[in-house]
Amino acid sequence: MRAPAAARSLSYAAKPSWSSYQALQSQQSSPAYQSRQFSMTRSMKGEEIIKVPEMAESISEGTLKQFSKQVGDRVEQDEEIATIETDKIDVAVNAPTAGVILEFLANEEDNVVVGQDLVKIDAGAQASESGESKAKDEPKAPASESQETSSQPQGQKEESKPAQEKKPEKKPEQPKEEKKPAPEPKQEKKPEKKSEAEESKPTAPGSREERRVKMNRMRLRIAERLKQSQNTAASLTTFNEVDMSGLMEMRKLYKDEILKKTGTKLGFMGAFSKAASLAMKEIPAVNASIEGPNGGDTIVYRDFVDISVAVATPKGLVTPVVRNAESLDMIGIEQEISNLGKKARDNKLTIEDMAGGTFTISNGGVFGSLMGTPIINLPQTAVLGLHAIKDKPVAINGKVEIRPMMYLALTYDHRILDGREAVTFLVKIKEMIEDPRKMLLA
């Protein structure tokens, strides 16, 4: 069966002639065609837009603090390219695929929201392509010397020999030219030293200059939360004094053995956390919280204890959570606190590390605080403040002895806890710390 005439004419028209094939072959061998083919392969591999990632359920925006790469840099898959600061943690933006950065779609210190375009990358660019482009650009600056040292046809190599013979004549002139620009960088360095001296002027005695620095998101959030706690909770603080002799003696006896066996340094936070979780069995309201509208109308009691440990970082105070502290022993709690502290110092805490928490312990004693009144971390009900250990004269069985003493402070929400319950809770902790063996019987 023969095809229609129109179809036959189309099929004949689609077949290239021998002359057109020769023209196409000569065109492909030309340098211009090769450059167009290179750009086409890049466009075929495509460009990708990296967006602001999902950060957490309660976080929808942040501040773009910095780009860790520059335009033109190559990034590997999952490599960090930017950091976004939120009111809780710093979120890293990683490249979803390998490529070369083409453009930044936002500026540093800009407020960005989840899903916003952030970086444009060429997902198809390879390291070899960027290397070739650099190699093509490099010979343009040193026109005479670099061309002679680069790979050239034999004819050009022969022509380069007389050029090499002429070089000795120009050698005395070249050092003169090099000496002329030498003083220029020295002149550039001088104003830098002056600027450093100018910057140090405000520190001179009698200076009355003022500097205004914008608060970062974490500091703003901390300020908001602390003020909210003061305005919401009926805060009250009760104090007590604990003799640390028993706990310090136990630590002295077993710290080396525990370190060798588990790799964990035995401190005081594990003992106080364990004592608090045991005392909550008798005073469960300490582990409760208020929920509901208009300041709350429901008390939530919990069978688990998630202890928030206050950790000071350069950006502000964070409270990573030791979960299920009631089921951990003293060494297990110390291990969790050590891991969380390291993550906080390395700026690697996640939202999950700080979410929740039913009770907080703040150890201001590491900074030398003798006594203080910690602020409740809402929606929690209480916070235990530890302070510095000081040798003090105390009466022991009618005699004066020097003992290492520490002040304890418990700030609690009087809407849930009465004074009797709060004082009883703090006394229970005091008794278990002074005689750690009681923690085995609780």
Tab-separated table of N, CA and C in Angstrom, residues 38 42 72 128-143 146-147 150:
chain	number	residue	atom	x	y	z
A	38	PHE	N	29.210	22.777	24.119
A	38	PHE	CA	29.533	22.747	25.556
A	38	PHE	C	28.447	23.442	26.359
A	42	ARG	N	25.514	21.869	29.316
A	42	ARG	CA	25.244	22.432	30.640
A	42	ARG	C	23.768	22.751	30.794
A	72	GLY	N	30.269	30.661	42.005
A	72	GLY	CA	31.305	30.017	41.212
A	72	GLY	C	31.944	28.835	41.895
A	128	SER	N	35.795	19.164	36.320
A	128	SER	CA	36.648	19.273	35.141
A	128	SER	C	36.255	20.473	34.300
A	129	GLU	N	34.943	20.762	34.209
A	129	GLU	CA	34.499	21.895	33.411
A	129	GLU	C	34.982	23.208	34.010
A	130	SER	N	34.868	23.316	35.336
A	130	SER	CA	35.339	24.537	35.981
A	130	SER	C	36.839	24.667	35.852
A	131	GLY	N	37.553	23.516	35.866
A	131	GLY	CA	38.998	23.549	35.705
A	131	GLY	C	39.391	24.014	34.322
A	132	GLU	N	38.602	23.549	33.280
A	132	GLU	CA	38.901	23.964	31.921
A	132	GLU	C	38.665	25.460	31.737
A	133	SER	N	37.602	25.944	32.341
A	133	SER	CA	37.320	27.369	32.205
A	133	SER	C	38.402	28.200	32.857
A	134	LYS	N	38.934	27.718	34.009
A	134	LYS	CA	40.017	28.442	34.667
A	134	LYS	C	41.276	28.395	33.819
A	135	ALA	N	41.516	27.238	33.213
A	135	ALA	CA	42.711	27.090	32.399
A	135	ALA	C	42.659	28.014	31.190
A	136	LYS	N	41.425	28.228	30.666
A	136	LYS	CA	41.294	29.120	29.520
A	136	LYS	C	41.512	30.568	29.924
A	137	ASP	N	41.155	30.910	31.126
A	137	ASP	CA	41.288	32.295	31.585
A	137	ASP	C	42.711	32.624	31.990
A	138	GLU	N	43.455	31.640	32.514
A	138	GLU	CA	44.785	31.910	33.038
A	138	GLU	C	45.767	32.390	31.980
A	139	PRO	N	45.832	31.791	30.762
A	139	PRO	CA	46.826	32.240	29.785
A	139	PRO	C	46.601	33.671	29.330
A	140	LYS	N	45.411	34.233	29.532
A	140	LYS	CA	45.142	35.566	29.016
A	140	LYS	C	45.977	36.626	29.723
A	141	ALA	N	46.270	36.457	31.004
A	141	ALA	CA	47.029	37.472	31.741
A	141	ALA	C	48.492	37.482	31.339
A	142	PRO	N	49.243	36.379	31.532
A	142	PRO	CA	50.634	36.357	31.059
A	142	PRO	C	50.674	35.889	29.623
A	143	ALA	N	50.677	36.791	28.687
A	143	ALA	CA	50.525	36.418	27.287
A	143	ALA	C	51.762	35.737	26.745
A	146	SER	N	53.351	32.363	29.605
A	146	SER	CA	52.519	31.185	29.802
A	146	SER	C	52.304	30.447	28.496
A	147	GLN	N	52.212	31.166	27.365
A	147	GLN	CA	52.012	30.495	26.094
A	147	GLN	C	53.214	29.672	25.722
A	150	SER	N	53.090	26.428	27.852
A	150	SER	CA	51.949	25.539	27.639
A	150	SER	C	52.195	24.654	26.446
